[in-house]
Amino acid sequence: VNACLDHLCDSEVIVKTLTFDGTVSNFSMAKCLGADFALTNLKPFFKHPGSETIVHIILDPAHMLKLCRNTLGDWKTIFDENMVPIKWKYFEQLVQIQDEIGLYLGTKIRKRHIKFHKEKMKVLLAAQTFSS
């Protein structure tokens, strides 16, 4: 990545941001570049190796939504910053109740949002799962 940034700098291309999904290898790369995503030392940027300007790191929102939905759907329970559990079963129960009474709340969540595995790449489903 440093070599690419250097070549871009040599070509007078200005790089302001680096955007990626949340894979471990990307976080490792960001750390090697000088960024830090530890909550105690958050530094979501690094100095461009060629120009010494700041390059900000942006986690791709679409990928992050899908990763959150996939993690919750697969693990069934995750915890917020106060260790309060967030359970997938609540989403399942909401869909079940809506289907049983035939009344759908303002949410767009339906069975296809719960059984998302065949449509994992659909950002809209992930966004609708967490909306409202």
Coordinates of N, CA and C in Angstrom, one line a residue:
V1 N 0.8 -1.2 0.0 CA 0.0 0.0 0.0 C 0.9 1.3 0.0
N2 N 2.0 1.2 0.8 CA 2.9 2.4 0.8 C 3.4 2.6 -0.6
A3 N 3.8 1.6 -1.3 CA 4.3 1.8 -2.7 C 3.3 2.4 -3.6
C4 N 2.0 1.9 -3.5 CA 0.9 2.5 -4.3 C 0.7 4.0 -3.9
L5 N 0.7 4.3 -2.7 CA 0.6 5.7 -2.3 C 1.7 6.5 -2.8
D6 N 2.9 6.0 -2.7 CA 4.1 6.7 -3.3 C 3.9 7.0 -4.8
H7 N 3.5 6.0 -5.5 CA 3.3 6.1 -7.0 C 2.2 7.1 -7.3
L8 N 1.2 7.1 -6.5 CA 0.1 8.1 -6.7 C 0.6 9.5 -6.4
C9 N 1.4 9.6 -5.4 CA 2.0 10.9 -5.0 C 2.9 11.4 -6.2
D10 N 3.7 10.5 -6.7 CA 4.6 10.9 -7.8 C 3.8 11.3 -9.0
S11 N 2.6 10.8 -9.2 CA 1.7 11.2 -10.3 C 0.8 12.4 -10.0
E12 N 1.1 13.0 -8.8 CA 0.3 14.2 -8.3 C -1.1 13.9 -8.1
V13 N -1.4 12.6 -7.7 CA -2.8 12.2 -7.3 C -2.8 12.5 -5.8
I14 N -3.9 13.2 -5.4 CA -4.1 13.5 -3.9 C -4.9 12.4 -3.3
V15 N -4.4 11.7 -2.3 CA -5.2 10.7 -1.6 C -5.6 11.3 -0.3
K16 N -6.9 11.4 -0.1 CA -7.5 11.9 1.2 C -8.0 10.8 2.1
T17 N -8.5 9.7 1.5 CA -9.1 8.7 2.3 C -8.7 7.3 1.8
L18 N -8.8 6.3 2.6 CA -8.6 4.9 2.3 C -9.8 4.2 2.9
T19 N -10.6 3.6 2.0 CA -11.9 3.0 2.4 C -11.7 1.5 2.3
F20 N -12.2 0.7 3.3 CA -12.2 -0.7 3.2 C -13.2 -1.3 4.1
D21 N -13.4 -2.6 3.9 CA -14.4 -3.4 4.8 C -13.6 -3.8 6.1
G22 N -14.3 -4.5 6.9 CA -13.8 -4.7 8.3 C -13.1 -6.0 8.4
T23 N -12.4 -6.5 7.4 CA -11.6 -7.8 7.6 C -10.4 -7.5 8.4
V24 N -9.9 -8.5 9.1 CA -8.8 -8.4 10.0 C -7.6 -8.0 9.2
S25 N -7.4 -8.5 8.0 CA -6.2 -8.1 7.3 C -6.2 -6.6 7.0
N26 N -7.3 -6.0 6.7 CA -7.4 -4.6 6.5 C -7.0 -3.8 7.7
F27 N -7.5 -4.2 8.9 CA -7.1 -3.5 10.1 C -5.6 -3.7 10.4
S28 N -5.1 -4.9 10.1 CA -3.6 -5.1 10.3 C -2.8 -4.1 9.4
M29 N -3.3 -4.0 8.1 CA -2.7 -3.1 7.2 C -2.7 -1.6 7.7
A30 N -3.9 -1.2 8.2 CA -4.1 0.1 8.7 C -3.1 0.4 9.9
K31 N -2.9 -0.6 10.7 CA -2.0 -0.5 11.9 C -0.6 -0.3 11.4
C32 N -0.2 -1.1 10.4 CA 1.1 -1.0 9.8 C 1.4 0.4 9.2
L33 N 0.3 1.0 8.7 CA 0.4 2.4 8.1 C 0.5 3.5 9.2
G34 N 0.1 3.1 10.4 CA 0.2 4.1 11.5 C -1.1 4.4 12.1
A35 N -2.2 3.8 11.7 CA -3.5 4.1 12.3 C -3.7 3.1 13.5
D36 N -4.7 3.5 14.3 CA -5.0 2.6 15.5 C -6.5 2.6 15.7
F37 N -7.1 1.5 15.8 CA -8.5 1.4 16.0 C -8.9 0.9 17.4
A38 N -7.9 0.9 18.3 CA -8.1 0.6 19.7 C -9.0 1.7 20.3
L39 N -10.0 1.4 21.0 CA -10.9 2.5 21.6 C -10.2 3.4 22.5
T40 N -9.1 2.9 23.2 CA -8.4 3.7 24.1 C -7.4 4.6 23.5
N41 N -7.1 4.4 22.2 CA -6.1 5.2 21.5 C -6.6 5.4 20.0
L42 N -7.9 5.7 19.8 CA -8.4 5.8 18.5 C -7.7 6.8 17.6
K43 N -7.2 6.3 16.5 CA -6.5 7.2 15.5 C -6.8 6.6 14.1
P44 N -8.0 7.0 13.5 CA -8.4 6.4 12.2 C -7.8 7.2 11.0
F45 N -6.5 7.4 11.1 CA -5.8 8.1 10.0 C -4.3 7.8 10.1
F46 N -3.6 8.1 9.1 CA -2.1 7.9 9.1 C -1.5 9.0 8.2
K47 N -0.2 9.2 8.3 CA 0.5 10.1 7.4 C 0.8 9.4 6.1
H48 N 0.5 10.1 5.0 CA 0.8 9.7 3.7 C 2.3 9.5 3.6
P49 N 2.8 8.4 3.2 CA 4.3 8.2 3.2 C 5.0 9.1 2.2
G50 N 4.3 9.6 1.2 CA 5.0 10.4 0.1 C 4.8 11.9 0.4
S51 N 3.7 12.3 0.9 CA 3.4 13.7 1.1 C 3.3 14.2 2.5
E52 N 3.3 13.3 3.5 CA 3.2 13.6 4.9 C 1.8 14.3 5.2
T53 N 0.9 14.2 4.3 CA -0.5 14.7 4.6 C -1.2 13.6 5.3
I54 N -2.3 14.0 5.9 CA -3.1 13.0 6.7 C -4.1 12.2 5.7
V55 N -4.1 10.9 5.8 CA -5.0 10.1 5.0 C -6.0 9.5 6.1
H56 N -7.3 9.7 5.9 CA -8.3 9.2 6.8 C -8.8 7.9 6.4
I57 N -9.0 7.0 7.3 CA -9.5 5.7 7.0 C -11.0 5.6 7.2
I58 N -11.8 5.2 6.2 CA -13.2 5.1 6.3 C -13.6 3.6 6.2
L59 N -14.3 3.1 7.2 CA -14.9 1.7 7.1 C -16.1 1.8 6.2
D60 N -16.2 1.0 5.2 CA -17.3 1.1 4.2 C -18.6 0.8 5.0
P61 N -19.5 1.7 5.0 CA -20.8 1.5 5.8 C -21.6 0.3 5.3
A62 N -21.6 0.1 4.0 CA -22.4 -1.0 3.5 C -21.9 -2.4 4.0
H63 N -20.6 -2.5 3.9 CA -19.9 -3.7 4.4 C -20.1 -3.9 5.9
M64 N -20.0 -2.8 6.6 CA -20.1 -2.8 8.1 C -21.5 -3.2 8.5
L65 N -22.5 -2.7 7.9 CA -23.9 -3.1 8.2 C -24.1 -4.6 8.0
K66 N -23.6 -5.1 6.9 CA -23.7 -6.6 6.6 C -22.9 -7.4 7.6
L67 N -21.7 -6.9 8.0 CA -20.9 -7.6 9.0 C -21.7 -7.7 10.3
C68 N -22.3 -6.6 10.7 CA -23.0 -6.5 12.0 C -24.2 -7.5 12.0
R69 N -25.0 -7.4 10.9 CA -26.1 -8.3 10.7 C -25.7 -9.8 10.7
N70 N -24.6 -10.1 9.9 CA -24.2 -11.5 9.8 C -23.7 -12.0 11.2
T71 N -23.0 -11.1 11.9 CA -22.4 -11.5 13.2 C -23.6 -11.8 14.2
L72 N -24.5 -10.9 14.3 CA -25.6 -11.1 15.2 C -26.5 -12.3 14.8
G73 N -26.7 -12.4 13.5 CA -27.5 -13.6 13.0 C -26.8 -14.9 13.2
D74 N -25.5 -15.0 13.2 CA -24.7 -16.2 13.4 C -24.5 -16.5 14.8
W75 N -24.1 -15.5 15.6 CA -23.7 -15.7 17.0 C -25.0 -15.7 17.9
K76 N -26.1 -15.1 17.4 CA -27.3 -15.0 18.1 C -27.4 -14.0 19.3
T77 N -26.3 -13.7 19.9 CA -26.2 -12.7 20.9 C -24.9 -11.9 20.8
I78 N -25.0 -10.6 20.9 CA -23.8 -9.7 21.0 C -24.1 -8.8 22.1
F79 N -23.1 -8.0 22.6 CA -23.3 -7.1 23.7 C -22.9 -5.7 23.4
D80 N -23.7 -4.8 23.9 CA -23.4 -3.4 23.6 C -22.3 -2.9 24.6
E81 N -21.9 -1.6 24.6 CA -20.8 -1.2 25.4 C -21.1 -1.3 26.9
N82 N -22.3 -1.4 27.3 CA -22.7 -1.6 28.7 C -22.9 -3.1 29.1
M83 N -22.5 -4.0 28.2 CA -22.7 -5.4 28.4 C -24.2 -5.8 28.4
V84 N -25.0 -5.0 27.8 CA -26.4 -5.4 27.6 C -26.6 -6.3 26.4
P85 N -27.2 -7.5 26.5 CA -27.2 -8.4 25.4 C -28.2 -7.8 24.3
I86 N -27.8 -8.0 23.1 CA -28.6 -7.8 21.9 C -28.9 -9.1 21.3
K87 N -30.1 -9.6 21.2 CA -30.4 -10.9 20.8 C -31.1 -11.0 19.5
W88 N -30.7 -11.9 18.6 CA -31.3 -12.1 17.3 C -32.7 -12.7 17.5
K89 N -33.0 -13.4 18.6 CA -34.3 -13.9 18.8 C -35.4 -12.8 18.8
Y90 N -35.0 -11.6 19.2 CA -36.0 -10.5 19.3 C -36.4 -10.2 17.8
F91 N -35.5 -10.2 16.9 CA -35.9 -10.0 15.5 C -36.8 -11.1 15.0
E92 N -36.4 -12.3 15.3 CA -37.2 -13.5 14.9 C -38.6 -13.4 15.5
Q93 N -38.7 -13.0 16.8 CA -40.0 -12.9 17.4 C -40.9 -11.8 16.9
L94 N -40.3 -10.7 16.5 CA -41.0 -9.6 15.9 C -41.6 -10.1 14.6
V95 N -40.8 -10.7 13.8 CA -41.4 -11.2 12.5 C -42.5 -12.2 12.7
Q96 N -42.3 -13.1 13.7 CA -43.3 -14.1 13.9 C -44.6 -13.5 14.4
I97 N -44.5 -12.5 15.3 CA -45.7 -11.9 15.8 C -46.4 -11.1 14.7
Q98 N -45.7 -10.4 13.9 CA -46.3 -9.6 12.7 C -47.0 -10.6 11.8
D99 N -46.4 -11.7 11.5 CA -47.0 -12.7 10.6 C -48.2 -13.3 11.2
E100 N -48.2 -13.6 12.5 CA -49.4 -14.2 13.1 C -50.6 -13.3 13.1
I101 N -50.4 -12.0 13.4 CA -51.5 -11.1 13.5 C -51.8 -10.3 12.2
G102 N -50.9 -10.4 11.3 CA -51.1 -9.8 10.0 C -51.0 -8.3 10.0
L103 N -50.3 -7.8 11.1 CA -50.1 -6.3 11.2 C -48.6 -6.1 11.2
Y104 N -48.2 -5.2 10.4 CA -46.7 -4.9 10.3 C -46.4 -3.5 10.7
L105 N -45.5 -3.5 11.7 CA -45.1 -2.2 12.2 C -44.3 -1.4 11.2
G106 N -43.9 -0.2 11.6 CA -43.1 0.7 10.7 C -41.8 0.1 10.2
T107 N -41.4 -1.0 10.8 CA -40.1 -1.6 10.4 C -40.4 -2.3 9.1
K108 N -39.4 -2.6 8.3 CA -39.6 -3.3 7.1 C -39.2 -4.8 7.2
I109 N -38.9 -5.2 8.5 CA -38.3 -6.5 8.7 C -39.4 -7.6 8.5
R110 N -39.0 -8.6 7.6 CA -39.9 -9.7 7.3 C -39.0 -11.0 7.4
K111 N -39.6 -12.1 7.0 CA -38.9 -13.4 7.0 C -37.6 -13.4 6.2
R112 N -37.6 -12.7 5.1 CA -36.4 -12.7 4.3 C -35.2 -12.0 5.0
H113 N -35.5 -11.1 5.9 CA -34.5 -10.5 6.7 C -33.9 -11.4 7.7
I114 N -34.7 -12.3 8.2 CA -34.3 -13.3 9.2 C -33.5 -14.4 8.6
K115 N -34.0 -14.9 7.4 CA -33.3 -15.9 6.6 C -32.5 -15.3 5.5
F116 N -31.6 -14.5 5.9 CA -30.8 -13.7 5.0 C -29.6 -14.4 4.4
H117 N -29.3 -15.6 4.8 CA -28.1 -16.3 4.3 C -28.0 -16.5 2.8
K118 N -29.1 -16.6 2.1 CA -29.1 -16.7 0.7 C -29.0 -15.4 0.0
E119 N -29.1 -14.3 0.8 CA -29.0 -12.9 0.2 C -28.0 -12.1 1.1
K120 N -26.9 -12.7 1.5 CA -26.0 -12.0 2.4 C -25.4 -10.7 1.8
M121 N -25.4 -10.6 0.5 CA -24.7 -9.4 -0.1 C -25.7 -8.3 -0.3
K122 N -27.0 -8.4 0.0 CA -27.9 -7.4 -0.1 C -27.9 -6.4 1.0
V123 N -27.3 -5.2 0.7 CA -27.1 -4.2 1.7 C -28.5 -3.7 2.3
L124 N -29.4 -3.6 1.4 CA -30.8 -3.1 1.8 C -31.4 -4.0 2.9
L125 N -31.2 -5.3 2.8 CA -31.8 -6.2 3.8 C -31.1 -5.9 5.2
A126 N -29.8 -5.7 5.1 CA -29.1 -5.5 6.4 C -29.5 -4.1 7.0
A127 N -29.6 -3.1 6.1 CA -30.0 -1.8 6.6 C -31.5 -1.8 7.2
Q128 N -32.4 -2.5 6.5 CA -33.7 -2.6 7.0 C -33.8 -3.4 8.3
T129 N -33.0 -4.4 8.5 CA -33.0 -5.2 9.7 C -32.8 -4.3 10.9
F130 N -31.9 -3.3 10.8 CA -31.5 -2.5 11.9 C -32.2 -1.1 11.9
S131 N -33.1 -0.9 10.9 CA -33.7 0.4 10.9 C -34.9 0.4 11.9
S132 N -35.3 1.6 12.3 CA -36.4 1.8 13.3 C -36.1 1.1 14.5

